[in-house]
Amino acid sequence: MSDQRANLEWRDGAIPVSTRFDDPYFSLDNGLAETRHVFLQGNDLPERFVPGFHIAELGFGTGLNFLTTWAAWEGAGVDGPLRFTSFEGFPMSADEMARALEAFPELAPYAARLVSAWGEDPTLATLEGVEARVVIGDARETLAKQDFVADAWFLDGFSPAKNPELWDADLMAEVGRHTKPGGSAATYTAAGFVRRGLDAAGFDVTRVPGFGRKRHMSVARKRG
Ligand SMILES: C[S@@+](CC[C@H](N)C(=O)[O-])C[C@H]1O[C@@H](n2cnc3c(N)ncnc32)[C@H](O)[C@@H]1O
């Protein structure tokens, strides 16, 4: 990776599209509802929230999934910290993030805190109120070096056809190694090679109805 910035263009002036991967960062229909359907419901959240619950994510992007989860955590009134670890290889600027998140006014108070912390340090070392961390770099190199085990994973690379490196079997094996027995993973895709990779990584994988026009997505439970 020589040039590690996000390269963006804006669809309808509001939706960031990666020119590197030729794919939008969130659903053109309703990004917030899709995040809730795929990543929260797909991992049985907020029902499984307990103090210290640890979510990990491939692809931090605009932070939409993170903010949606943070708001759900506070809404659930859990008495303790949320842990959220995400991986991002091509970080956008704070201005780009702020512009992208304008599409979600109900998240505005959270977005302001995220953008401010991101502008200081994209690892989110200065963000208060949640134990969040973004590991900057290629997830194929950085995940193996981490020693956490997550309760739930959000697998949110760009589409597997356009960003296959974020879905390959070796990386799914690392996801499996970084998941508690009985832990979960969810993704908007039902691509066969992704499901096979998750199965080989120790998950039981199920196809369930996707969001909006997408017929299927995948949910996975770590055997164990
Ligand atoms: C669909 S976007 C993620 C959207 C994000 N979850 C959100 O809430 O806005 C996919 C992300 O994966 C990142 N990505 C792609 N390949 C990567 C890699 N090899 N390592 C780390 N991040 C990568 C992209 O830069 C992009 O931010």
PDB file of C-alpha atoms and ligand atoms in Angstrom:
ATOM      1  CA  MET A   1       0.000   0.000   0.000  1.00  0.00           C
ATOM      2  CA  SER A   2       1.923   3.067  -1.146  1.00  0.00           C
ATOM      3  CA  ASP A   3      -0.884   5.616  -0.958  1.00  0.00           C
ATOM      4  CA  GLN A   4      -2.916   4.935   2.161  1.00  0.00           C
ATOM      5  CA  ARG A   5      -5.515   7.679   1.989  1.00  0.00           C
ATOM      6  CA  ALA A   6      -9.129   7.039   1.166  1.00  0.00           C
ATOM      7  CA  ASN A   7      -9.841   8.310  -2.354  1.00  0.00           C
ATOM      8  CA  LEU A   8     -13.406   9.550  -2.484  1.00  0.00           C
ATOM      9  CA  GLU A   9     -16.002  10.961  -4.789  1.00  0.00           C
ATOM     10  CA  TRP A  10     -19.474  11.965  -3.624  1.00  0.00           C
ATOM     11  CA  ARG A  11     -22.681  10.553  -5.043  1.00  0.00           C
ATOM     12  CA  ASP A  12     -25.605  12.978  -4.879  1.00  0.00           C
ATOM     13  CA  GLY A  13     -23.218  15.222  -2.941  1.00  0.00           C
ATOM     14  CA  ALA A  14     -23.720  13.107   0.178  1.00  0.00           C
ATOM     15  CA  ILE A  15     -22.679   9.464  -0.174  1.00  0.00           C
ATOM     16  CA  PRO A  16     -18.947   8.758  -0.186  1.00  0.00           C
ATOM     17  CA  VAL A  17     -17.820   6.357  -2.880  1.00  0.00           C
ATOM     18  CA  SER A  18     -14.312   4.890  -2.891  1.00  0.00           C
ATOM     19  CA  THR A  19     -12.660   5.435  -6.254  1.00  0.00           C
ATOM     20  CA  ARG A  20      -9.967   2.924  -5.211  1.00  0.00           C
ATOM     21  CA  PHE A  21     -12.555   0.155  -4.766  1.00  0.00           C
ATOM     22  CA  ASP A  22     -15.372   1.610  -6.907  1.00  0.00           C
ATOM     23  CA  ASP A  23     -17.909   1.010  -4.149  1.00  0.00           C
ATOM     24  CA  PRO A  24     -19.970   3.187  -1.759  1.00  0.00           C
ATOM     25  CA  TYR A  25     -19.244   3.194   1.974  1.00  0.00           C
ATOM     26  CA  PHE A  26     -22.848   2.658   2.977  1.00  0.00           C
ATOM     27  CA  SER A  27     -26.179   1.686   1.522  1.00  0.00           C
ATOM     28  CA  LEU A  28     -27.597   4.037  -1.036  1.00  0.00           C
ATOM     29  CA  ASP A  29     -31.084   3.230   0.293  1.00  0.00           C
ATOM     30  CA  ASN A  30     -30.768   3.773   4.030  1.00  0.00           C
ATOM     31  CA  GLY A  31     -27.345   3.272   5.549  1.00  0.00           C
ATOM     32  CA  LEU A  32     -28.416   3.515   9.170  1.00  0.00           C
ATOM     33  CA  ALA A  33     -31.259   0.989   8.825  1.00  0.00           C
ATOM     34  CA  GLU A  34     -28.938  -1.368   6.961  1.00  0.00           C
ATOM     35  CA  THR A  35     -26.315  -1.145   9.699  1.00  0.00           C
ATOM     36  CA  ARG A  36     -28.946  -1.935  12.319  1.00  0.00           C
ATOM     37  CA  HIS A  37     -30.291  -4.867  10.316  1.00  0.00           C
ATOM     38  CA  VAL A  38     -27.016  -6.420   9.246  1.00  0.00           C
ATOM     39  CA  PHE A  39     -24.604  -5.764  12.064  1.00  0.00           C
ATOM     40  CA  LEU A  40     -26.740  -5.262  15.169  1.00  0.00           C
ATOM     41  CA  GLN A  41     -29.589  -7.724  14.507  1.00  0.00           C
ATOM     42  CA  GLY A  42     -27.172 -10.039  12.698  1.00  0.00           C
ATOM     43  CA  ASN A  43     -25.190 -10.360  15.937  1.00  0.00           C
ATOM     44  CA  ASP A  44     -28.307 -10.458  18.189  1.00  0.00           C
ATOM     45  CA  LEU A  45     -27.596  -6.979  19.503  1.00  0.00           C
ATOM     46  CA  PRO A  46     -28.406  -5.134  21.658  1.00  0.00           C
ATOM     47  CA  GLU A  47     -29.828  -8.233  23.446  1.00  0.00           C
ATOM     48  CA  ARG A  48     -26.365  -9.713  24.067  1.00  0.00           C
ATOM     49  CA  PHE A  49     -24.825  -6.507  25.417  1.00  0.00           C
ATOM     50  CA  VAL A  50     -23.112  -6.956  28.785  1.00  0.00           C
ATOM     51  CA  PRO A  51     -20.510  -4.700  30.427  1.00  0.00           C
ATOM     52  CA  GLY A  52     -17.222  -5.010  28.564  1.00  0.00           C
ATOM     53  CA  PHE A  53     -18.829  -6.533  25.461  1.00  0.00           C
ATOM     54  CA  HIS A  54     -16.182  -6.471  22.735  1.00  0.00           C
ATOM     55  CA  ILE A  55     -17.071  -5.809  19.102  1.00  0.00           C
ATOM     56  CA  ALA A  56     -14.459  -5.957  16.348  1.00  0.00           C
ATOM     57  CA  GLU A  57     -14.853  -4.743  12.791  1.00  0.00           C
ATOM     58  CA  LEU A  58     -13.080  -5.083   9.463  1.00  0.00           C
ATOM     59  CA  GLY A  59     -13.350  -1.686   7.725  1.00  0.00           C
ATOM     60  CA  PHE A  60     -13.931   1.385   9.928  1.00  0.00           C
ATOM     61  CA  GLY A  61     -14.726   3.631   6.944  1.00  0.00           C
ATOM     62  CA  THR A  62     -16.933   6.551   7.980  1.00  0.00           C
ATOM     63  CA  GLY A  63     -17.501   5.184  11.498  1.00  0.00           C
ATOM     64  CA  LEU A  64     -21.228   4.723  10.797  1.00  0.00           C
ATOM     65  CA  ASN A  65     -21.330   1.192  12.222  1.00  0.00           C
ATOM     66  CA  PHE A  66     -19.379   2.298  15.261  1.00  0.00           C
ATOM     67  CA  LEU A  67     -21.646   5.273  15.968  1.00  0.00           C
ATOM     68  CA  THR A  68     -24.802   3.228  15.451  1.00  0.00           C
ATOM     69  CA  THR A  69     -23.481   0.695  17.949  1.00  0.00           C
ATOM     70  CA  TRP A  70     -22.402   3.342  20.445  1.00  0.00           C
ATOM     71  CA  ALA A  71     -25.878   4.922  20.335  1.00  0.00           C
ATOM     72  CA  ALA A  72     -27.520   1.504  20.761  1.00  0.00           C
ATOM     73  CA  TRP A  73     -25.213   0.777  23.704  1.00  0.00           C
ATOM     74  CA  GLU A  74     -26.154   3.998  25.449  1.00  0.00           C
ATOM     75  CA  GLY A  75     -29.822   3.399  24.613  1.00  0.00           C
ATOM     76  CA  ALA A  76     -29.597  -0.046  26.211  1.00  0.00           C
ATOM     77  CA  GLY A  77     -28.312   1.522  29.450  1.00  0.00           C
ATOM     78  CA  VAL A  78     -25.541  -1.027  29.949  1.00  0.00           C
ATOM     79  CA  ASP A  79     -23.676  -0.312  33.160  1.00  0.00           C
ATOM     80  CA  GLY A  80     -20.099  -0.548  31.891  1.00  0.00           C
ATOM     81  CA  PRO A  81     -17.890   0.124  28.913  1.00  0.00           C
ATOM     82  CA  LEU A  82     -18.359  -0.931  25.301  1.00  0.00           C
ATOM     83  CA  ARG A  83     -15.177  -2.160  23.661  1.00  0.00           C
ATOM     84  CA  PHE A  84     -14.918  -1.606  19.913  1.00  0.00           C
ATOM     85  CA  THR A  85     -11.822  -2.461  17.861  1.00  0.00           C
ATOM     86  CA  SER A  86     -11.837  -1.710  14.150  1.00  0.00           C
ATOM     87  CA  PHE A  87      -9.333  -2.110  11.324  1.00  0.00           C
ATOM     88  CA  GLU A  88      -8.816   0.435   8.560  1.00  0.00           C
ATOM     89  CA  GLY A  89      -6.240   0.524   5.786  1.00  0.00           C
ATOM     90  CA  PHE A  90      -7.248   3.718   3.986  1.00  0.00           C
ATOM     91  CA  PRO A  91      -8.412   6.283   6.552  1.00  0.00           C
ATOM     92  CA  MET A  92     -10.440   9.250   5.352  1.00  0.00           C
ATOM     93  CA  SER A  93      -9.774  12.751   6.610  1.00  0.00           C
ATOM     94  CA  ALA A  94     -11.762  14.206   9.503  1.00  0.00           C
ATOM     95  CA  ASP A  95     -13.475  16.600   7.069  1.00  0.00           C
ATOM     96  CA  GLU A  96     -14.521  13.724   4.816  1.00  0.00           C
ATOM     97  CA  MET A  97     -15.815  11.762   7.795  1.00  0.00           C
ATOM     98  CA  ALA A  98     -17.799  14.765   9.023  1.00  0.00           C
ATOM     99  CA  ARG A  99     -19.335  15.257   5.583  1.00  0.00           C
ATOM    100  CA  ALA A 100     -20.282  11.574   5.269  1.00  0.00           C
ATOM    101  CA  LEU A 101     -21.891  11.479   8.706  1.00  0.00           C
ATOM    102  CA  GLU A 102     -24.060  14.522   7.955  1.00  0.00           C
ATOM    103  CA  ALA A 103     -26.401  12.015   6.300  1.00  0.00           C
ATOM    104  CA  PHE A 104     -27.332  10.718   9.771  1.00  0.00           C
ATOM    105  CA  PRO A 105     -28.589  13.621  11.890  1.00  0.00           C
ATOM    106  CA  GLU A 106     -29.772  11.347  14.685  1.00  0.00           C
ATOM    107  CA  LEU A 107     -26.150  10.361  15.292  1.00  0.00           C
ATOM    108  CA  ALA A 108     -24.901  13.964  15.271  1.00  0.00           C
ATOM    109  CA  PRO A 109     -23.836  14.201  18.951  1.00  0.00           C
ATOM    110  CA  TYR A 110     -21.810  10.991  18.603  1.00  0.00           C
ATOM    111  CA  ALA A 111     -20.430  11.999  15.212  1.00  0.00           C
ATOM    112  CA  ALA A 112     -19.113  15.288  16.601  1.00  0.00           C
ATOM    113  CA  ARG A 113     -17.171  13.449  19.295  1.00  0.00           C
ATOM    114  CA  LEU A 114     -15.825  10.893  16.836  1.00  0.00           C
ATOM    115  CA  VAL A 115     -14.726  13.445  14.249  1.00  0.00           C
ATOM    116  CA  SER A 116     -12.986  15.545  16.867  1.00  0.00           C
ATOM    117  CA  ALA A 117     -11.058  12.564  18.248  1.00  0.00           C
ATOM    118  CA  TRP A 118     -10.309  11.251  14.736  1.00  0.00           C
ATOM    119  CA  GLY A 119      -8.845  14.627  13.747  1.00  0.00           C
ATOM    120  CA  GLU A 120      -6.440  14.409  16.681  1.00  0.00           C
ATOM    121  CA  ASP A 121      -5.538  10.733  16.291  1.00  0.00           C
ATOM    122  CA  PRO A 122      -7.285   8.181  14.051  1.00  0.00           C
ATOM    123  CA  THR A 123      -6.503   5.373  16.481  1.00  0.00           C
ATOM    124  CA  LEU A 124      -9.139   7.126  18.660  1.00  0.00           C
ATOM    125  CA  ALA A 125      -6.785   7.242  21.627  1.00  0.00           C
ATOM    126  CA  THR A 126      -8.468  10.439  22.862  1.00  0.00           C
ATOM    127  CA  LEU A 127     -12.128   9.404  22.478  1.00  0.00           C
ATOM    128  CA  GLU A 128     -13.932   9.270  25.816  1.00  0.00           C
ATOM    129  CA  GLY A 129     -17.060   7.369  26.848  1.00  0.00           C
ATOM    130  CA  VAL A 130     -16.253   4.177  24.951  1.00  0.00           C
ATOM    131  CA  GLU A 131     -13.185   1.949  24.725  1.00  0.00           C
ATOM    132  CA  ALA A 132     -12.721   2.353  20.993  1.00  0.00           C
ATOM    133  CA  ARG A 133      -9.592   1.705  18.997  1.00  0.00           C
ATOM    134  CA  VAL A 134      -8.877   1.764  15.285  1.00  0.00           C
ATOM    135  CA  VAL A 135      -5.868  -0.193  14.068  1.00  0.00           C
ATOM    136  CA  ILE A 136      -4.547   1.600  11.006  1.00  0.00           C
ATOM    137  CA  GLY A 137      -2.974  -0.537   8.274  1.00  0.00           C
ATOM    138  CA  ASP A 138      -3.724  -3.565   6.147  1.00  0.00           C
ATOM    139  CA  ALA A 139      -5.888  -5.881   8.246  1.00  0.00           C
ATOM    140  CA  ARG A 140      -4.144  -8.875   6.673  1.00  0.00           C
ATOM    141  CA  GLU A 141      -1.038  -7.784   8.543  1.00  0.00           C
ATOM    142  CA  THR A 142      -2.420  -6.064  11.631  1.00  0.00           C
ATOM    143  CA  LEU A 143      -5.105  -8.466  12.882  1.00  0.00           C
ATOM    144  CA  ALA A 144      -2.719 -11.374  13.458  1.00  0.00           C
ATOM    145  CA  LYS A 145      -0.719  -9.175  15.854  1.00  0.00           C
ATOM    146  CA  GLN A 146      -3.683  -8.438  18.136  1.00  0.00           C
ATOM    147  CA  ASP A 147      -4.340 -10.472  21.241  1.00  0.00           C
ATOM    148  CA  PHE A 148      -8.041  -9.754  21.943  1.00  0.00           C
ATOM    149  CA  VAL A 149     -10.912 -12.150  21.457  1.00  0.00           C
ATOM    150  CA  ALA A 150     -14.167 -10.451  20.433  1.00  0.00           C
ATOM    151  CA  ASP A 151     -17.740 -11.305  21.327  1.00  0.00           C
ATOM    152  CA  ALA A 152     -18.990 -10.166  17.912  1.00  0.00           C
ATOM    153  CA  TRP A 153     -17.567  -9.189  14.536  1.00  0.00           C
ATOM    154  CA  PHE A 154     -18.808  -6.778  11.902  1.00  0.00           C
ATOM    155  CA  LEU A 155     -17.356  -7.930   8.575  1.00  0.00           C
ATOM    156  CA  ASP A 156     -17.724  -4.831   6.432  1.00  0.00           C
ATOM    157  CA  GLY A 157     -15.210  -4.694   3.618  1.00  0.00           C
ATOM    158  CA  PHE A 158     -16.275  -3.344   0.278  1.00  0.00           C
ATOM    159  CA  SER A 159     -18.059  -5.921  -1.866  1.00  0.00           C
ATOM    160  CA  PRO A 160     -16.160  -9.230  -2.027  1.00  0.00           C
ATOM    161  CA  ALA A 161     -15.852  -8.878  -5.812  1.00  0.00           C
ATOM    162  CA  LYS A 162     -14.112  -5.516  -5.475  1.00  0.00           C
ATOM    163  CA  ASN A 163     -12.216  -5.926  -2.192  1.00  0.00           C
ATOM    164  CA  PRO A 164     -11.505  -9.706  -2.075  1.00  0.00           C
ATOM    165  CA  GLU A 165      -8.431  -9.263   0.135  1.00  0.00           C
ATOM    166  CA  LEU A 166     -10.637  -8.255   3.087  1.00  0.00           C
ATOM    167  CA  TRP A 167     -12.615 -11.496   2.806  1.00  0.00           C
ATOM    168  CA  ASP A 168     -10.035 -14.143   2.039  1.00  0.00           C
ATOM    169  CA  ALA A 169      -9.793 -17.412   3.906  1.00  0.00           C
ATOM    170  CA  ASP A 170      -6.564 -16.523   5.736  1.00  0.00           C
ATOM    171  CA  LEU A 171      -8.119 -13.341   7.117  1.00  0.00           C
ATOM    172  CA  MET A 172     -11.326 -15.190   8.075  1.00  0.00           C
ATOM    173  CA  ALA A 173      -9.114 -17.688   9.934  1.00  0.00           C
ATOM    174  CA  GLU A 174      -7.664 -14.757  11.905  1.00  0.00           C
ATOM    175  CA  VAL A 175     -11.201 -13.525  12.611  1.00  0.00           C
ATOM    176  CA  GLY A 176     -11.967 -16.996  13.972  1.00  0.00           C
ATOM    177  CA  ARG A 177      -8.836 -16.942  16.146  1.00  0.00           C
ATOM    178  CA  HIS A 178      -9.951 -13.578  17.522  1.00  0.00           C
ATOM    179  CA  THR A 179     -13.482 -14.671  18.453  1.00  0.00           C
ATOM    180  CA  LYS A 180     -14.655 -16.190  21.742  1.00  0.00           C
ATOM    181  CA  PRO A 181     -16.274 -19.638  21.600  1.00  0.00           C
ATOM    182  CA  GLY A 182     -19.972 -18.946  21.031  1.00  0.00           C
ATOM    183  CA  GLY A 183     -19.133 -15.494  19.672  1.00  0.00           C
ATOM    184  CA  SER A 184     -20.650 -14.240  16.447  1.00  0.00           C
ATOM    185  CA  ALA A 185     -19.985 -12.532  13.136  1.00  0.00           C
ATOM    186  CA  ALA A 186     -22.311 -10.879  10.668  1.00  0.00           C
ATOM    187  CA  THR A 187     -21.935  -9.511   7.176  1.00  0.00           C
ATOM    188  CA  TYR A 188     -24.156  -8.148   4.430  1.00  0.00           C
ATOM    189  CA  THR A 189     -22.753 -10.614   1.897  1.00  0.00           C
ATOM    190  CA  ALA A 190     -23.737 -14.218   1.256  1.00  0.00           C
ATOM    191  CA  ALA A 191     -20.866 -14.849  -1.184  1.00  0.00           C
ATOM    192  CA  GLY A 192     -19.970 -18.525  -1.189  1.00  0.00           C
ATOM    193  CA  PHE A 193     -16.226 -18.089  -0.696  1.00  0.00           C
ATOM    194  CA  VAL A 194     -16.824 -15.877   2.339  1.00  0.00           C
ATOM    195  CA  ARG A 195     -19.185 -18.414   3.900  1.00  0.00           C
ATOM    196  CA  ARG A 196     -16.740 -21.232   3.210  1.00  0.00           C
ATOM    197  CA  GLY A 197     -13.908 -19.194   4.731  1.00  0.00           C
ATOM    198  CA  LEU A 198     -15.929 -18.567   7.882  1.00  0.00           C
ATOM    199  CA  ASP A 199     -16.870 -22.235   8.130  1.00  0.00           C
ATOM    200  CA  ALA A 200     -13.198 -23.235   7.834  1.00  0.00           C
ATOM    201  CA  ALA A 201     -12.421 -20.651  10.528  1.00  0.00           C
ATOM    202  CA  GLY A 202     -14.652 -22.473  13.008  1.00  0.00           C
ATOM    203  CA  PHE A 203     -18.025 -20.791  12.529  1.00  0.00           C
ATOM    204  CA  ASP A 204     -21.442 -22.259  11.811  1.00  0.00           C
ATOM    205  CA  VAL A 205     -22.674 -20.016   9.008  1.00  0.00           C
ATOM    206  CA  THR A 206     -26.316 -19.318   8.155  1.00  0.00           C
ATOM    207  CA  ARG A 207     -27.868 -17.376   5.286  1.00  0.00           C
ATOM    208  CA  VAL A 208     -30.635 -15.066   6.473  1.00  0.00           C
ATOM    209  CA  PRO A 209     -32.699 -12.366   4.726  1.00  0.00           C
ATOM    210  CA  GLY A 210     -30.650  -9.320   3.766  1.00  0.00           C
ATOM    211  CA  PHE A 211     -31.562  -5.658   3.970  1.00  0.00           C
ATOM    212  CA  GLY A 212     -33.746  -3.985   1.380  1.00  0.00           C
ATOM    213  CA  ARG A 213     -33.165  -5.351  -2.078  1.00  0.00           C
ATOM    214  CA  LYS A 214     -30.447  -7.773  -0.922  1.00  0.00           C
ATOM    215  CA  ARG A 215     -31.959 -11.232  -0.688  1.00  0.00           C
ATOM    216  CA  HIS A 216     -29.406 -12.766   1.638  1.00  0.00           C
ATOM    217  CA  MET A 217     -26.733 -11.912   4.179  1.00  0.00           C
ATOM    218  CA  SER A 218     -24.713 -14.160   6.490  1.00  0.00           C
ATOM    219  CA  VAL A 219     -24.596 -14.677  10.228  1.00  0.00           C
ATOM    220  CA  ALA A 220     -22.078 -16.927  11.923  1.00  0.00           C
ATOM    221  CA  ARG A 221     -21.595 -18.473  15.373  1.00  0.00           C
ATOM    222  CA  LYS A 222     -18.210 -19.675  16.539  1.00  0.00           C
ATOM    223  CA  ARG A 223     -18.286 -23.335  17.403  1.00  0.00           C
ATOM    224  CA  GLY A 224     -16.798 -24.272  20.606  1.00  0.00           C
TER     225      GLY A 224
HETATM  226  C1  LIG B   1     -17.651  -0.656   3.181  1.00  0.00           C
HETATM  227  S1  LIG B   1     -16.324   0.255   3.860  1.00  0.00           S
HETATM  228  C2  LIG B   1     -16.627   0.179   5.613  1.00  0.00           C
HETATM  229  C3  LIG B   1     -17.775   1.013   6.070  1.00  0.00           C
HETATM  230  C4  LIG B   1     -17.728   1.262   7.552  1.00  0.00           C
HETATM  231  N1  LIG B   1     -17.885   0.087   8.354  1.00  0.00           N
HETATM  232  C5  LIG B   1     -18.670   2.354   7.979  1.00  0.00           C
HETATM  233  O1  LIG B   1     -19.375   2.176   8.989  1.00  0.00           O
HETATM  234  O2  LIG B   1     -18.659   3.410   7.336  1.00  0.00           O
HETATM  235  C6  LIG B   1     -14.913  -0.833   3.750  1.00  0.00           C
HETATM  236  C7  LIG B   1     -13.674  -0.328   4.439  1.00  0.00           C
HETATM  237  O3  LIG B   1     -12.658  -1.326   4.397  1.00  0.00           O
HETATM  238  C8  LIG B   1     -11.411  -0.671   4.230  1.00  0.00           C
HETATM  239  N2  LIG B   1     -10.427  -1.639   3.716  1.00  0.00           N
HETATM  240  C9  LIG B   1     -10.376  -2.188   2.473  1.00  0.00           C
HETATM  241  N3  LIG B   1      -9.338  -3.052   2.365  1.00  0.00           N
HETATM  242  C10 LIG B   1      -8.717  -3.050   3.585  1.00  0.00           C
HETATM  243  C11 LIG B   1      -7.593  -3.744   4.112  1.00  0.00           C
HETATM  244  N4  LIG B   1      -6.885  -4.622   3.374  1.00  0.00           N
HETATM  245  N5  LIG B   1      -7.245  -3.522   5.407  1.00  0.00           N
HETATM  246  C12 LIG B   1      -7.952  -2.649   6.173  1.00  0.00           C
HETATM  247  N6  LIG B   1      -9.027  -1.956   5.723  1.00  0.00           N
HETATM  248  C13 LIG B   1      -9.396  -2.149   4.440  1.00  0.00           C
HETATM  249  C14 LIG B   1     -11.735   0.444   3.279  1.00  0.00           C
HETATM  250  O4  LIG B   1     -10.771   1.461   3.285  1.00  0.00           O
HETATM  251  C15 LIG B   1     -13.099   0.912   3.798  1.00  0.00           C
HETATM  252  O5  LIG B   1     -12.969   1.928   4.758  1.00  0.00           O
END
